[in-house]
XYZ file of C-alpha atoms in Angstrom:
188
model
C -74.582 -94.701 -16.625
C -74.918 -98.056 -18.964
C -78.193 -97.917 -20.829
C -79.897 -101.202 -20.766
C -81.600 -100.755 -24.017
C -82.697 -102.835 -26.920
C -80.242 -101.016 -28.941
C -77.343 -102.049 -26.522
C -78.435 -105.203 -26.438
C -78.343 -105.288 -30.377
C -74.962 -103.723 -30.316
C -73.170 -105.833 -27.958
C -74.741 -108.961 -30.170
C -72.755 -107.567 -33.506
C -69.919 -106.517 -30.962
C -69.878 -110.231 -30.346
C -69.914 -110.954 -33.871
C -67.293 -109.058 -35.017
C -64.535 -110.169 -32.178
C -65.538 -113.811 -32.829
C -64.936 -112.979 -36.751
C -61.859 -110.876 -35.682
C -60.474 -111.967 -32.319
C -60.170 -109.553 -29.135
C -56.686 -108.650 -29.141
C -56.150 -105.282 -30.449
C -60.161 -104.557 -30.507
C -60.394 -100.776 -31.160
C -63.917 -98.881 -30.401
C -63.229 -96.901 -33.827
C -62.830 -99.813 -36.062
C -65.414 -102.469 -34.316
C -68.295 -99.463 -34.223
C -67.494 -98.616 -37.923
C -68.375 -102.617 -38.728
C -71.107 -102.352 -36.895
C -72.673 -99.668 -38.367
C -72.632 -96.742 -35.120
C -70.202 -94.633 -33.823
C -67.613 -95.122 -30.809
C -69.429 -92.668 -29.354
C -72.510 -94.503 -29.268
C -71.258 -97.285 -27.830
C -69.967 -95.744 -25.087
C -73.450 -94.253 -24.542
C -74.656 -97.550 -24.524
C -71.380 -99.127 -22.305
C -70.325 -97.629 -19.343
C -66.498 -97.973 -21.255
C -64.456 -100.088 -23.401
C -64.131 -102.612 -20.604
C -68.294 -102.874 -20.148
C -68.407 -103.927 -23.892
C -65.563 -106.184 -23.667
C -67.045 -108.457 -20.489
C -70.570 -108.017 -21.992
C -69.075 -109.558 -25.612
C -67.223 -112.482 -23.362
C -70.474 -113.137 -21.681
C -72.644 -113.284 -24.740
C -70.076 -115.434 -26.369
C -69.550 -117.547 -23.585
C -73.145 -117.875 -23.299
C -73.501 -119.264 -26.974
C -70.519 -122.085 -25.730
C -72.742 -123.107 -22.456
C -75.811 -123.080 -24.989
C -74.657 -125.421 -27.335
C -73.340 -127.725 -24.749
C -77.254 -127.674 -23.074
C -78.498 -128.120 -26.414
C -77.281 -131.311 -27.289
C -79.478 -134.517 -26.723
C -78.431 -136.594 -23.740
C -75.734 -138.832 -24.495
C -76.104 -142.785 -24.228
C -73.541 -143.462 -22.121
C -70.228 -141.263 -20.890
C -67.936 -142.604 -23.498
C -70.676 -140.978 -26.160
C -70.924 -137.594 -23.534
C -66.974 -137.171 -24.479
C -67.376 -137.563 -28.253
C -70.679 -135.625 -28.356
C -68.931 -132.442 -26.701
C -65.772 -132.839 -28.236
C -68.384 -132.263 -31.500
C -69.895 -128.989 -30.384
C -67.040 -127.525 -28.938
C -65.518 -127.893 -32.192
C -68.345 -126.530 -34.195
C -66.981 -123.434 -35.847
C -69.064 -121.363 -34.015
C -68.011 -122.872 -30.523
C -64.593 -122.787 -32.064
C -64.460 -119.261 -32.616
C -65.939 -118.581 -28.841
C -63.159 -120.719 -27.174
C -60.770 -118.860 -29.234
C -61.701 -116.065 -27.642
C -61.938 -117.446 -24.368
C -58.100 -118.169 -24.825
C -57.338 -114.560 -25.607
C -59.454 -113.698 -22.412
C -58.023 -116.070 -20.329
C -54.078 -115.018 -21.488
C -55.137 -111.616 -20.695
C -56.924 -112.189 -17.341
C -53.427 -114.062 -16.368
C -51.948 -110.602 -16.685
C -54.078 -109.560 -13.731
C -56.152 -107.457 -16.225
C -59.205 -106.884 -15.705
C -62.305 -107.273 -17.218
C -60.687 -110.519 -18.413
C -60.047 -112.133 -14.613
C -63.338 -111.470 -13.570
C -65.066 -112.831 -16.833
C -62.796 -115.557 -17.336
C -63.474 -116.419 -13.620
C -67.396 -116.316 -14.302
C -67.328 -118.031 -17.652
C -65.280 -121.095 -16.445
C -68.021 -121.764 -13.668
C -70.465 -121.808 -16.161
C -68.704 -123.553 -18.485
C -67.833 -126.747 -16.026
C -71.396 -126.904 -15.021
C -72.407 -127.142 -18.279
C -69.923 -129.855 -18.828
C -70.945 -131.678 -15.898
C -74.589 -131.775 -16.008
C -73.895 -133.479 -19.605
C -72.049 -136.023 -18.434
C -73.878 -136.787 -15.191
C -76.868 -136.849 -17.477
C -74.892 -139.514 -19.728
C -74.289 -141.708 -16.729
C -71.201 -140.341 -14.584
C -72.133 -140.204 -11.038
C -72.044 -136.051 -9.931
C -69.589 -136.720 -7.207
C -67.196 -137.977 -10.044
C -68.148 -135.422 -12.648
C -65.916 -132.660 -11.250
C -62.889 -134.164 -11.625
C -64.001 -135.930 -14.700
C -65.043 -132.151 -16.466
C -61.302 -130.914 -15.517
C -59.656 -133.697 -16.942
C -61.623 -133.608 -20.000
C -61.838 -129.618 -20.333
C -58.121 -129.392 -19.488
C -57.473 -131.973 -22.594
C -60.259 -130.397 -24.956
C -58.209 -127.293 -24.573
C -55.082 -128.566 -25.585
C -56.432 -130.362 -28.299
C -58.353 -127.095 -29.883
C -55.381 -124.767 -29.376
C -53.535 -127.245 -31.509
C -55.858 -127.827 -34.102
C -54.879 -124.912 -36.428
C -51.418 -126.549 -35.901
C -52.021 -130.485 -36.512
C -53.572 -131.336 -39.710
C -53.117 -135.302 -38.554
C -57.281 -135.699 -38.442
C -56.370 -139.432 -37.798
C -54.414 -138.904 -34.748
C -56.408 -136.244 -32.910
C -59.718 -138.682 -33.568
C -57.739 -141.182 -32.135
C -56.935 -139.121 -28.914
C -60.328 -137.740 -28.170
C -61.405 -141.845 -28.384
C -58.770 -142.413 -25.996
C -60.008 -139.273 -23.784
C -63.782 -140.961 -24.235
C -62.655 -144.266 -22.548
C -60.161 -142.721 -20.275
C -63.314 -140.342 -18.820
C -65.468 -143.198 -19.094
C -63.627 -145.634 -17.446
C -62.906 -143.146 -14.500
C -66.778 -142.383 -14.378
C -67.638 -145.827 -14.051
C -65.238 -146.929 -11.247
């Protein structure tokens, strides 16, 4: 039986936390409860398993990505809906979400489950979000879809290499190209 409590909702919120601070790989009840100030017990009170606490901490997380996508302003134009996302997807907090994501998504390519499921979930949302912006900013919606996977297929690759590239110059320069790339296909 899951409890939908305040408390649960509380928990999975510093659950969140602490596997955005930490990463998911390796997450142990013991450890993660002790950080969070209950017991592994408790959360399973609260989760109907390890699994339950896992999606509901992908969710949450993912939820905070979509969010800061919907929050920003609407963009001028397309070219400035490219550079405006690239911004908040590489805020530290979206960072550490997407980070996640990728540990999700490597896992869910296993077959395992919660991950598939999640992952599955989180990408539709995700790609709306991403669309809506740019269709806002100008791009015509039956061109946004393909637009979104070109542009979330290349934001990807660009954040899983940031830890690895400290070339500033050169990744600016390749999100600019991205921007007129996107643009340029939004506008034809």
């Amino acid at each position: 039986m899951v409890r939908n409590t305040a408390r649960r909702e509380e928990l999975a919120a510093l659950a969140t936390d602490y596997v955005l601070d930490r990463g998911l790989i390796g997450l142990s009840l013991r450890p993660l409860a002790a950080a969070i100030g209950t017991s592994d017990r408790m959360l399973l009170y609260h989760f109907a398993g390890k699994d339950d606490l896992v999606a509901t901490v992908l969710r949450i997380s993912n939820d905070r990505s979509v969010e800061a996508v919907r929050a920003l302003p609407r963009s001028q134009n397309v070219r400035t809906a490219v550079l405006d996302l690239w911004r908040a997807t590489t805020s530290d907090e979206s960072d550490h979400c997407h980070r996640v994501y990728v540990e999700a998504a490597a896992l869910g390519l296993l077959g395992r489950e919660p991950y598939v499921s999640v992952v599955r979930e989180a990408n539709e949302r995700w790609v709306e979000a991403l669309a809506d912006h740019l269709v806002a900013a100008g791009c015509t919606r039956a061109r946004a879809g393909r637009a979104v996977a070109l542009l979330d297929a290349a934001f990807m690759g660009l954040q899983l290499d940031l830890p690895l590239d400290p070339n500033e110059s050169h990744r600016k320069r390749v999100v600019s190209d991205l921007a007129d790339a996107i643009a340029a296909f939004a506008g034809g």
